Each structure stands twice: as C-alpha cells, then as structure tokens.
PDB file of C-alpha atoms and ligand atoms in Angstrom:
ATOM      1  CA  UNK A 225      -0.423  18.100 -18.986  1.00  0.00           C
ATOM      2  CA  UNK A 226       2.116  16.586 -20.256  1.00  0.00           C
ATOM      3  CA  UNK A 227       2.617  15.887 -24.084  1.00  0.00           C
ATOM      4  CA  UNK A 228       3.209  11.965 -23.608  1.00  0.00           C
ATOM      5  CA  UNK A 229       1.448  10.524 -20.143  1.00  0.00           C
ATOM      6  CA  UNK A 230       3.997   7.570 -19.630  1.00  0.00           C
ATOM      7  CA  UNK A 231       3.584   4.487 -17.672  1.00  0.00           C
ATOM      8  CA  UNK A 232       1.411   4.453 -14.297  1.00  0.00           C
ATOM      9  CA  UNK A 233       3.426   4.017 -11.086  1.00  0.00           C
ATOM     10  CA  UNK A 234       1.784   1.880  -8.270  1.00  0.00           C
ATOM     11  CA  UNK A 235       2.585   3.489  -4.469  1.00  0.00           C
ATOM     12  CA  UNK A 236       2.196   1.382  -1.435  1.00  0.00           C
ATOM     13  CA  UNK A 237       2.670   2.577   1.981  1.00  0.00           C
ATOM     14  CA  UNK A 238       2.127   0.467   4.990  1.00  0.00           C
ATOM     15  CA  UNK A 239       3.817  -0.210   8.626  1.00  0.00           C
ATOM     16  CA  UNK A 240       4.962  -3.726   6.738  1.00  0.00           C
ATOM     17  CA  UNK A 241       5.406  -4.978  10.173  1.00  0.00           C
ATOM     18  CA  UNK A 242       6.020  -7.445   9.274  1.00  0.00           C
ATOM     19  CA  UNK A 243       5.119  -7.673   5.148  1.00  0.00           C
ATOM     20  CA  UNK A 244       3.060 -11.072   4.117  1.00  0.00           C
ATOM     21  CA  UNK A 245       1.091 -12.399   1.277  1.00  0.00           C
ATOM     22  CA  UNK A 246      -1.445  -9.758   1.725  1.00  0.00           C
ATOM     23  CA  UNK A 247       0.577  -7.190   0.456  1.00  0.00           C
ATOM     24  CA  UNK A 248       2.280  -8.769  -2.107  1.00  0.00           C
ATOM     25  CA  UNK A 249      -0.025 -11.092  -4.069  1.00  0.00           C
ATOM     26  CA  UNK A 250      -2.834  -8.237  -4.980  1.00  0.00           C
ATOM     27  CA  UNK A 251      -0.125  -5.875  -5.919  1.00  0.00           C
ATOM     28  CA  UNK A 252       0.971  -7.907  -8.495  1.00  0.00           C
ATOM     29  CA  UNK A 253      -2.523  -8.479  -9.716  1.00  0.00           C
ATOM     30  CA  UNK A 254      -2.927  -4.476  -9.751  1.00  0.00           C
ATOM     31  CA  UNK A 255       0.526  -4.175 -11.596  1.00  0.00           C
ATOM     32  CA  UNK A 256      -0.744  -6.337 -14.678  1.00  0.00           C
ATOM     33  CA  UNK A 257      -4.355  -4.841 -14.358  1.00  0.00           C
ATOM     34  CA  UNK A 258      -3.278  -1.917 -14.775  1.00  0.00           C
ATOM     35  CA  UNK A 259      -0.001  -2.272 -16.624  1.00  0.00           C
ATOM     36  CA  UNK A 260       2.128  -0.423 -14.182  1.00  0.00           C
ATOM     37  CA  UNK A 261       5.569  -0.025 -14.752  1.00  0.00           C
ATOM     38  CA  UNK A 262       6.594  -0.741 -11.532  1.00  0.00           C
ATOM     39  CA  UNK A 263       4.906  -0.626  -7.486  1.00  0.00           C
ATOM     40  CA  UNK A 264       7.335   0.934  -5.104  1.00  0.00           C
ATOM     41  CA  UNK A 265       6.758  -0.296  -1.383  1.00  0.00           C
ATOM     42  CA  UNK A 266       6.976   2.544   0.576  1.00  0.00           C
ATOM     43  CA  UNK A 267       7.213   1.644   4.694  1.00  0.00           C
ATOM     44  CA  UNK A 268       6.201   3.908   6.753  1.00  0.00           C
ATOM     45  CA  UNK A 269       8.742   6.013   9.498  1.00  0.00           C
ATOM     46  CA  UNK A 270       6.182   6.601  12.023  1.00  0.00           C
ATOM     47  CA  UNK A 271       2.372   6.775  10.507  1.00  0.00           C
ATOM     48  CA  UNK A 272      -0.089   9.004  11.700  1.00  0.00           C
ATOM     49  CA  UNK A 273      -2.997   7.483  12.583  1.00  0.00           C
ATOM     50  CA  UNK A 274      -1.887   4.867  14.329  1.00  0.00           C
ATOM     51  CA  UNK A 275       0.146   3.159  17.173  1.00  0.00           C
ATOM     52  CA  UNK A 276       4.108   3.199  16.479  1.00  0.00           C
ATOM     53  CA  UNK A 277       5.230   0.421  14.366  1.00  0.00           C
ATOM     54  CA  UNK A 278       6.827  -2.611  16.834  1.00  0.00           C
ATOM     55  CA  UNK A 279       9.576  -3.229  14.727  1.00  0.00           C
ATOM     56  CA  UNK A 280      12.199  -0.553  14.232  1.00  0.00           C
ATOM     57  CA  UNK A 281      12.204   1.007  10.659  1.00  0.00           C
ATOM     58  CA  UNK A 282      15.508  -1.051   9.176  1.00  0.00           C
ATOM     59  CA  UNK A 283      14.211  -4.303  10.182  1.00  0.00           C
ATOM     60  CA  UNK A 284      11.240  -3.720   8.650  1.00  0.00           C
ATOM     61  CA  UNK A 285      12.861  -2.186   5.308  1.00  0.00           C
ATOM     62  CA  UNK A 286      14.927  -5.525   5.148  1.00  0.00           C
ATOM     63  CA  UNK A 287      11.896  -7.540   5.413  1.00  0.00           C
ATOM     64  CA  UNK A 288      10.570  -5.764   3.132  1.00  0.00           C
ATOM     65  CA  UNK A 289      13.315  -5.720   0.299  1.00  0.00           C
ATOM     66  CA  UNK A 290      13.626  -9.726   1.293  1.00  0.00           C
ATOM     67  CA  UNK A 291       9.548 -10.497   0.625  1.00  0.00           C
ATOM     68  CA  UNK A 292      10.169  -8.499  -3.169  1.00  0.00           C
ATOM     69  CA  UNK A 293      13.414  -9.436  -4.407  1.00  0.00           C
ATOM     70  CA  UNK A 294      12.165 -12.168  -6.733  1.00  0.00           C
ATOM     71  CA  UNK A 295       9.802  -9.512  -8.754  1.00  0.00           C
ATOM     72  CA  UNK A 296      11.604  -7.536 -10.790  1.00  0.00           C
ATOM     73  CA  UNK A 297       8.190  -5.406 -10.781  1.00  0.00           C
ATOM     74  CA  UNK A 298       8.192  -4.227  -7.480  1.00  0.00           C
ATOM     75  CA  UNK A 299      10.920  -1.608  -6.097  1.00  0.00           C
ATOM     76  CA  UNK A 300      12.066  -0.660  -2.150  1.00  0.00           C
ATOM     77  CA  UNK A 301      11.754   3.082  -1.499  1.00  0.00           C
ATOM     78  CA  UNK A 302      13.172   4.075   1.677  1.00  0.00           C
ATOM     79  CA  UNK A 303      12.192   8.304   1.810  1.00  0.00           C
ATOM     80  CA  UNK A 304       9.591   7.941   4.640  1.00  0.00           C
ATOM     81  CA  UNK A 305      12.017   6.223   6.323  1.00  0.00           C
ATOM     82  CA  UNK A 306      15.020   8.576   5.287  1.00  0.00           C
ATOM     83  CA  UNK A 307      12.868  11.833   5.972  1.00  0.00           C
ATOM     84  CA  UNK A 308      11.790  10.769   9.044  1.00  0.00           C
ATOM     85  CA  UNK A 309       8.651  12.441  11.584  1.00  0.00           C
ATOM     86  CA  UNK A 310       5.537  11.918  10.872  1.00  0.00           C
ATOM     87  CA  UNK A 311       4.943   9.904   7.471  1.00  0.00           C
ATOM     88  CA  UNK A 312       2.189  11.872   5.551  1.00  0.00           C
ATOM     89  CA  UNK A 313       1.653  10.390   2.416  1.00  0.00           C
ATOM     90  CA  UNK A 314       0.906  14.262   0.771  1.00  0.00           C
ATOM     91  CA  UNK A 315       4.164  14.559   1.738  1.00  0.00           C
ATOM     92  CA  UNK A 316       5.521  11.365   0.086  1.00  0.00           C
ATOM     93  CA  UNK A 317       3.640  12.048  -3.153  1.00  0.00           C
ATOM     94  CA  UNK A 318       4.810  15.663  -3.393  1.00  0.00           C
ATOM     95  CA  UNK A 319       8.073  14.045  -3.727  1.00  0.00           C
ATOM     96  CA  UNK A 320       7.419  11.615  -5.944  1.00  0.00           C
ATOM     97  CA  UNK A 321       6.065  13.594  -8.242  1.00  0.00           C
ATOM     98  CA  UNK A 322       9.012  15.877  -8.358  1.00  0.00           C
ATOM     99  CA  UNK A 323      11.260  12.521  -9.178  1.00  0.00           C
ATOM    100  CA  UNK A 324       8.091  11.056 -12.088  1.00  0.00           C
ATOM    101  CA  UNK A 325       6.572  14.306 -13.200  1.00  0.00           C
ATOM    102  CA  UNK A 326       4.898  12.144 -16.301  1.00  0.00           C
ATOM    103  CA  UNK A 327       4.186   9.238 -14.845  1.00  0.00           C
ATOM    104  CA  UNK A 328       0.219   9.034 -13.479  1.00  0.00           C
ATOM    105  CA  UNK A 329       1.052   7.683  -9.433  1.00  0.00           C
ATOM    106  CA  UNK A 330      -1.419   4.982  -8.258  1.00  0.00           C
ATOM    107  CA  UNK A 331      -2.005   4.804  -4.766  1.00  0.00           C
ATOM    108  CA  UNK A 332      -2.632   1.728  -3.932  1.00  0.00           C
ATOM    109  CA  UNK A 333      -4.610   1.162  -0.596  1.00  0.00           C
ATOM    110  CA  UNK A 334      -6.793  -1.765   1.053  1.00  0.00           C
ATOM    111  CA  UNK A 335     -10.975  -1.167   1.171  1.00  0.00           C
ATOM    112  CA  UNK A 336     -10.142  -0.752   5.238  1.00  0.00           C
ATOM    113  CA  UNK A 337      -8.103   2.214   4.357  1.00  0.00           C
ATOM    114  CA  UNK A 338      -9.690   3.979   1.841  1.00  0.00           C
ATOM    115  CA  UNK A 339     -12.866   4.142   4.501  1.00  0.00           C
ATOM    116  CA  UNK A 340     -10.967   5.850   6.517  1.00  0.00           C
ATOM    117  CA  UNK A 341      -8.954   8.311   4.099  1.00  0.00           C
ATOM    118  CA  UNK A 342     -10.798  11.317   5.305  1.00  0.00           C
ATOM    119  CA  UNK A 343      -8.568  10.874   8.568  1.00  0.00           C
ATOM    120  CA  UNK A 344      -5.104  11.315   6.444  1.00  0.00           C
ATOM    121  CA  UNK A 345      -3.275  14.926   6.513  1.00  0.00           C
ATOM    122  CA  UNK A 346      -4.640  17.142   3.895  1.00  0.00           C
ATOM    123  CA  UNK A 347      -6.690  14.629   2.293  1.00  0.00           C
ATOM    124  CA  UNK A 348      -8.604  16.339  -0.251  1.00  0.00           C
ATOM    125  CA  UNK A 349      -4.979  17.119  -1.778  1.00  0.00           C
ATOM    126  CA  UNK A 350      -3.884  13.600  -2.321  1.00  0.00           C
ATOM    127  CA  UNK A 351      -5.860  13.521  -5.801  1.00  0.00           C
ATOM    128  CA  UNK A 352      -4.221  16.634  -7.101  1.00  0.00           C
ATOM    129  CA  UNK A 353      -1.017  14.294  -6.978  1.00  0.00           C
ATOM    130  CA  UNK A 354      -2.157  10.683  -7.573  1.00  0.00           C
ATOM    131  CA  UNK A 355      -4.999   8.236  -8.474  1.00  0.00           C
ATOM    132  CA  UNK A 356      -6.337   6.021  -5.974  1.00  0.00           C
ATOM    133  CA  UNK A 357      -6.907   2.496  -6.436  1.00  0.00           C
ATOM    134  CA  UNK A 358      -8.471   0.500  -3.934  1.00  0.00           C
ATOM    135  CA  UNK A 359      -8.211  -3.037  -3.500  1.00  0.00           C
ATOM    136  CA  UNK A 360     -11.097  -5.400  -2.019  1.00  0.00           C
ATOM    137  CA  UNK A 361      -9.638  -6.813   1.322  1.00  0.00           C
ATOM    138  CA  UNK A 362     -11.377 -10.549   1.981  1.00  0.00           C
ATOM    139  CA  UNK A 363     -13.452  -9.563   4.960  1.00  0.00           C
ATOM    140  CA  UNK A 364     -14.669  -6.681   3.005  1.00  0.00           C
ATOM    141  CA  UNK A 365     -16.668  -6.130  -0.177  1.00  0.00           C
ATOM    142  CA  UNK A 366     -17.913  -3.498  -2.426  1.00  0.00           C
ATOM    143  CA  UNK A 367     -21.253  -3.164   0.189  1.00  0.00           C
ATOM    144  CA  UNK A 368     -19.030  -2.126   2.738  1.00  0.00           C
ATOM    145  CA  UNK A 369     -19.267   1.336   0.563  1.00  0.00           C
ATOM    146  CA  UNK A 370     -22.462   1.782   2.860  1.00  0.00           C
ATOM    147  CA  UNK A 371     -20.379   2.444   6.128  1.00  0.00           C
ATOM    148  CA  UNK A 372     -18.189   4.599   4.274  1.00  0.00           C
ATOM    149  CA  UNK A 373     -18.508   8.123   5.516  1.00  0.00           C
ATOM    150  CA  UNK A 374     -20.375  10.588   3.823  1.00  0.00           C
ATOM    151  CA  UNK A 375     -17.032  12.627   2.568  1.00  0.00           C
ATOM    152  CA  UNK A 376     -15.604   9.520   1.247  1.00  0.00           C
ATOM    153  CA  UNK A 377     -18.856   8.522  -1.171  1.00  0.00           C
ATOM    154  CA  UNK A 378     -18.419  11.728  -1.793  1.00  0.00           C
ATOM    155  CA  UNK A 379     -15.026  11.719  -2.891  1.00  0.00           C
ATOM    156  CA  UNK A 380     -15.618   8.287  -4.289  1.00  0.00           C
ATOM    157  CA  UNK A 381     -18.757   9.560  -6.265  1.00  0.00           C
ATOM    158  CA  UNK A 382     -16.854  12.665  -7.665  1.00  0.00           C
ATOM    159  CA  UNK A 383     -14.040  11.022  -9.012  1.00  0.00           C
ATOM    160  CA  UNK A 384     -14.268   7.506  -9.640  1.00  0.00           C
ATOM    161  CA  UNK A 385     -13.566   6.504 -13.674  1.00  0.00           C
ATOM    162  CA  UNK A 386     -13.067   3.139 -15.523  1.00  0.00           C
ATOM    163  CA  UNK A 387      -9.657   0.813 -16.035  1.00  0.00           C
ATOM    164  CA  UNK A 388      -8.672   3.009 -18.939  1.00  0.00           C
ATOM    165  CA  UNK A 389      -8.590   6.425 -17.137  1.00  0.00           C
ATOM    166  CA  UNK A 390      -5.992   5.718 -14.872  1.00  0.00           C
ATOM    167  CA  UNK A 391      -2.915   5.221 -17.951  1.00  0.00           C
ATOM    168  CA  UNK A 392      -5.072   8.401 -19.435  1.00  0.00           C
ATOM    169  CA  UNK A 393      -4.351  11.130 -17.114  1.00  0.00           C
ATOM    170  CA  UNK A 394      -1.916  11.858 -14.129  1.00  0.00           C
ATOM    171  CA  UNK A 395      -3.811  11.673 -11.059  1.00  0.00           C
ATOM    172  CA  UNK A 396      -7.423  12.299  -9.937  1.00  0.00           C
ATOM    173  CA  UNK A 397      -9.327   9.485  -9.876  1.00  0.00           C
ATOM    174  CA  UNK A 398     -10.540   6.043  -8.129  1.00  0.00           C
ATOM    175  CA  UNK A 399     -11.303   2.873  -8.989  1.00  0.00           C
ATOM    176  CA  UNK A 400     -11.895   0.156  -7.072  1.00  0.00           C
ATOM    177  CA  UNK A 401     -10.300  -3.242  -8.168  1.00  0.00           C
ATOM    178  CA  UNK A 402     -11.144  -6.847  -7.333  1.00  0.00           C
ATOM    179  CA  UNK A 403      -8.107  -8.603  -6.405  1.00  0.00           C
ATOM    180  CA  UNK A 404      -7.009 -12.547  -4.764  1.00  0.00           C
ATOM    181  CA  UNK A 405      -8.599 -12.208  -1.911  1.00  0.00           C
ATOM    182  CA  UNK A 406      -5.831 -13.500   1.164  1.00  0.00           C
ATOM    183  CA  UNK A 407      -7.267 -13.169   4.486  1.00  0.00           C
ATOM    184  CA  UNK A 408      -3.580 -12.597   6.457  1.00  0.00           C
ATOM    185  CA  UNK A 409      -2.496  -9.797   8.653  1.00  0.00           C
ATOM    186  CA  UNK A 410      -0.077  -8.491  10.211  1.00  0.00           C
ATOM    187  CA  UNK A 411      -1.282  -8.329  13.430  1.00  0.00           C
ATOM    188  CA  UNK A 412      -2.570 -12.045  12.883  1.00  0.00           C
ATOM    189  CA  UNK A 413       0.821 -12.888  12.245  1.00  0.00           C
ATOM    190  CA  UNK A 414       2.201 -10.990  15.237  1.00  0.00           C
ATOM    191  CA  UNK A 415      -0.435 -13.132  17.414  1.00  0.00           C
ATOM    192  CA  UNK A 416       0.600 -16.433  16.304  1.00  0.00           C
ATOM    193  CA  UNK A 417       4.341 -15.863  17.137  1.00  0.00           C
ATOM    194  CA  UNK A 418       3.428 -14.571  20.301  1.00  0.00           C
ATOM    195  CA  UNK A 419       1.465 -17.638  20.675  1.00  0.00           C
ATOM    196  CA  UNK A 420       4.170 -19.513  19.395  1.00  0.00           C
ATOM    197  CA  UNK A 421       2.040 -20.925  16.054  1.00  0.00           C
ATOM    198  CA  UNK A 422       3.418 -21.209  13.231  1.00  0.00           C
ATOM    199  CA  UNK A 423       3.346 -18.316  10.340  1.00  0.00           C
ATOM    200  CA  UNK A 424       4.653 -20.602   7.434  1.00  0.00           C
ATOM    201  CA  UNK A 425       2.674 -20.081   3.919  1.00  0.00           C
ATOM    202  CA  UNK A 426       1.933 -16.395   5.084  1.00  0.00           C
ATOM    203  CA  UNK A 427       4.682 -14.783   4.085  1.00  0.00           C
ATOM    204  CA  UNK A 428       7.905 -15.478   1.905  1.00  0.00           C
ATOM    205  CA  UNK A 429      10.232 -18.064   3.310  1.00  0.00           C
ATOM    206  CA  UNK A 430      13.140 -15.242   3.472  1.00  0.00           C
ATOM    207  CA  UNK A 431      11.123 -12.744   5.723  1.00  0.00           C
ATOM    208  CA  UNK A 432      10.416 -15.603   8.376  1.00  0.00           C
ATOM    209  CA  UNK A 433      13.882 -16.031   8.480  1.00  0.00           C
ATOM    210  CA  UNK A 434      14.499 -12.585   9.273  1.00  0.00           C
ATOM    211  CA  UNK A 435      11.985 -13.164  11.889  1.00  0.00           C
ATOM    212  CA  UNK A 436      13.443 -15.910  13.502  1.00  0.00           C
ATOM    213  CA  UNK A 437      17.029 -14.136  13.198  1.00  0.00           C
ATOM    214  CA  UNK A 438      15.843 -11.044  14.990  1.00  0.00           C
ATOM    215  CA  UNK A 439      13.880 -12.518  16.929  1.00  0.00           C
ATOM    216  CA  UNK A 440      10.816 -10.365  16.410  1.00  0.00           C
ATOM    217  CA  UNK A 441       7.433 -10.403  17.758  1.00  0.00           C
ATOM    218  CA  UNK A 442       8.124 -13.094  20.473  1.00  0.00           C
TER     219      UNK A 442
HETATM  220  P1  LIG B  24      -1.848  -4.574  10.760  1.00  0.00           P
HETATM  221  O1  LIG B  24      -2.522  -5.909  10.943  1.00  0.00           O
HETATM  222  O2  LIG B  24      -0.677  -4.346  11.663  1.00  0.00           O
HETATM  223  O3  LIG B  24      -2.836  -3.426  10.757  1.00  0.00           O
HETATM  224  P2  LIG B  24      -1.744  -4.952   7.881  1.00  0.00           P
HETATM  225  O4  LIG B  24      -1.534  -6.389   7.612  1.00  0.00           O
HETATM  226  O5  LIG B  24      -3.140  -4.400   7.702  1.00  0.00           O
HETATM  227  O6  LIG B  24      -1.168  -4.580   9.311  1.00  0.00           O
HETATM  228  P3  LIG B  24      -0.393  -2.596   6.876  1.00  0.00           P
HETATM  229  O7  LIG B  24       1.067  -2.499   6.686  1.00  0.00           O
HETATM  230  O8  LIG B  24      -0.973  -1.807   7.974  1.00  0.00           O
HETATM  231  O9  LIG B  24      -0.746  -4.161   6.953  1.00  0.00           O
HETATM  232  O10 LIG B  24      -1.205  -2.257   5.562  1.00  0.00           O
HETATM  233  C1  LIG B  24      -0.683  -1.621   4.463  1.00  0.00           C
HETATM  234  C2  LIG B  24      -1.678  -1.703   3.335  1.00  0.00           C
HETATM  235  O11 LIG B  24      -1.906  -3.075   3.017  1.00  0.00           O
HETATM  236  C3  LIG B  24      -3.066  -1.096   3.605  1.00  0.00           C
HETATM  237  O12 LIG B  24      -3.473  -0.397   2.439  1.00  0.00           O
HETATM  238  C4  LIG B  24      -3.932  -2.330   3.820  1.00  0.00           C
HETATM  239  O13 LIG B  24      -5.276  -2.084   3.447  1.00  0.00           O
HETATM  240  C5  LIG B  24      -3.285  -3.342   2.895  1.00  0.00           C
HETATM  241  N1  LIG B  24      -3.471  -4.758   3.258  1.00  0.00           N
HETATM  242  C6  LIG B  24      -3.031  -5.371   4.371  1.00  0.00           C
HETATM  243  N2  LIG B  24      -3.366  -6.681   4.380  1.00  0.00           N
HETATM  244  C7  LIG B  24      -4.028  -6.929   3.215  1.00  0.00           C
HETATM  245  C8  LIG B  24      -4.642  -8.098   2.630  1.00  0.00           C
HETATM  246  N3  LIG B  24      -4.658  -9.279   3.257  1.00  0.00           N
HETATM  247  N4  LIG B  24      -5.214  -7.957   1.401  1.00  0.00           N
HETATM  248  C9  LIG B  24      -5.236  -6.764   0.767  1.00  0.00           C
HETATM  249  N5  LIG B  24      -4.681  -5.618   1.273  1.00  0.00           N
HETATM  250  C10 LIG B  24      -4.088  -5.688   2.478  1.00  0.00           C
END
C-alpha cells in the first residue's frame, strides 16, 4: 500500500458505437460523487462477449473524443484500440495500473453489465486491480440484484463497501451508485437512423455530425 492513496481514476470501456447521453451524463455524476480526478473512455478494439463493433475503431475513437471535448474531466484513451485482439479489460487494467500505481481505478460499468461480469476473462482478478462501481441503468433497478447470478451476489456480497472506501484503498470493492437515469442506446440509436428518425437530443451535436459525415449506420 502505498504511503499516500491519491485521487480515484474512473475507467469506462464500451463499443461507443456510437457514444450518446447514456454514457456521458452518469459519468459525470460518478466523477463528482466520487471526486475522481478524471474518467478515461476507453473504446473497445474488438470486445469479447459480443458481436464486432459496426463502426471501425477510428471512427468510433473520433466520436468519442468529439462527445467529451467540452469536459475537461473526462480523457480519450486509445490502448485497446492501439493493442489490438481481443479487448480484455484484465488486460487494460494491468496496464493502467503500471501507468497510476497510486491512484485507486474505478471501473465504471452499467447494472446490465455488472450481471453479467462473471462472463469477462479472468474475472475474479479484476478486483485485485480496480474497484467496481456500478451505475443504475433506467430499465433496471437495485431488485434486478435478484436475477443476478449466484457468483455475482457473491462477489457483490463479499466486497461491496460505502462512498468513502473507494478514495480509501486501491481497488477491491463495489458499490452501486444511483445516477440520471437516460433511457438511450446505442443500438436504439442505430435503429432510428436505419429507420431514418431522427437521433437529435441523444447525443452531442458534434458526434451526429460525424454521423452524418461518415455516413454511419444508414
Ligand atoms: P449497445 O446498445 O450497442 O449495446 P450501449 O448503448 O449499451 O450499446 P456500450 O458501449 O455497449 O453502450 O456500453 C458501454 C457501457 O455503458 C456499459 O457499461 C453500459 O452498461 C453503459 N451504458 C450504456 N447506456 C447507458 C445508459 N443509458 N445509462 C447508463 N449506462 C449506460
């Protein structure tokens, strides 16, 4: 343990494809909850458990860096993208915690996928690197903990700790955190331009120009 714990780091990984409200709004929240120093938005290369992104991975980065530069709080990190293969977040932490090694990392994560976290690469290692914190996703709420599996109560049982814990100590723990709640998705999103509906209000006026530039999702 470090002599001095400094400021928490949030982590957010997602496909981002393409980024919105959603992501953005309880981020901040999180950020001033929990006094973070800083979020880094971390898209994804190719993640694991699910089908490949649409977009490819520099369209989505510049979306990205578009939807945060306004908030000086939240920071474009680019090594899932740079390292390539399959995006394992054990991975991504590893690394981070080379570059912060006194910094406690928050990983910050919707309710839909902490209930599934028990599918991610080496899972029971993530906590030896980072806290979790989850975020309550509008068509979710804290009863959905009854579906959860039986290794995540477990895992949510064992390590779960108040507000103050997470500044305290490096990594290791959860806590669940109610945020805005902003029903958007991505996949939403991706229907209504298909449909050709209109996405204004979800997302940052700069990312649906990218959109329209690129053309995406038509
Ligand atoms: P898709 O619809 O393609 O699955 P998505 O909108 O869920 O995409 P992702 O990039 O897959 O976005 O999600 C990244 C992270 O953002 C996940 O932790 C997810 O739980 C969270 N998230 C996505 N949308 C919201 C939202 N509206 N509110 C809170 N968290 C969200």
């Amino acid at each position: 343990m470090p002599l001095k714990v400094k400021s928490p780091i949030g982590i957010y990984g997602g496909t981002f494809d393409p980024v919105h409200y959603g992501h953005l709004r309880p981020n901040l929240e999180l950020c001033e909850i929990f006094a973070l120093d800083h979020v880094r938005f971390i898209p994804a290369f190719a993640p694991p458990h699910r089908e490949a992104p649409q977009t490819p991975a520099e369209q989505r980065l510049e979306m990205v860096a578009q939807a945060i530069e306004a908030e000086s709080r939240f920071v474009l990190d680019d090594r899932e993208i740079k390292r390539g293969g399959p995006s394992y977040t054990l991975d991504t932490l590893k690394s981070l915690r080379q570059d912060y090694p006194d910094n406690p990392l928050c990983l910050l994560m919707g309710m839909d996928a902490f209930a599934a976290i028990d599918c991610w690469y080496h899972w029971q290692e993530l906590l030896d690197y980072a806290h979790i914190i989850v975020s309550q996703r509008p068509e979710t709420d804290f009863h959905a903990s009854e579906q959860w599996s039986t290794a995540v109560q477990a895992l949510y049982e064992q390590h779960q700790a108040e507000r103050k814990a997470i500044s305290q100590t490096l990594c290791g723990k959860i806590r669940l955190e109610p945020v805005t709640q902003l029903s958007i998705s991505a996949t939403d999103i991706r229907n209504r331009l298909k449909n050709k509906q209109s996405i204004r209000f979800l997302m940052p006026e700069p990312v649906i120009n990218l959109i329209k530039y690129y053309n995406l999702y038509t």
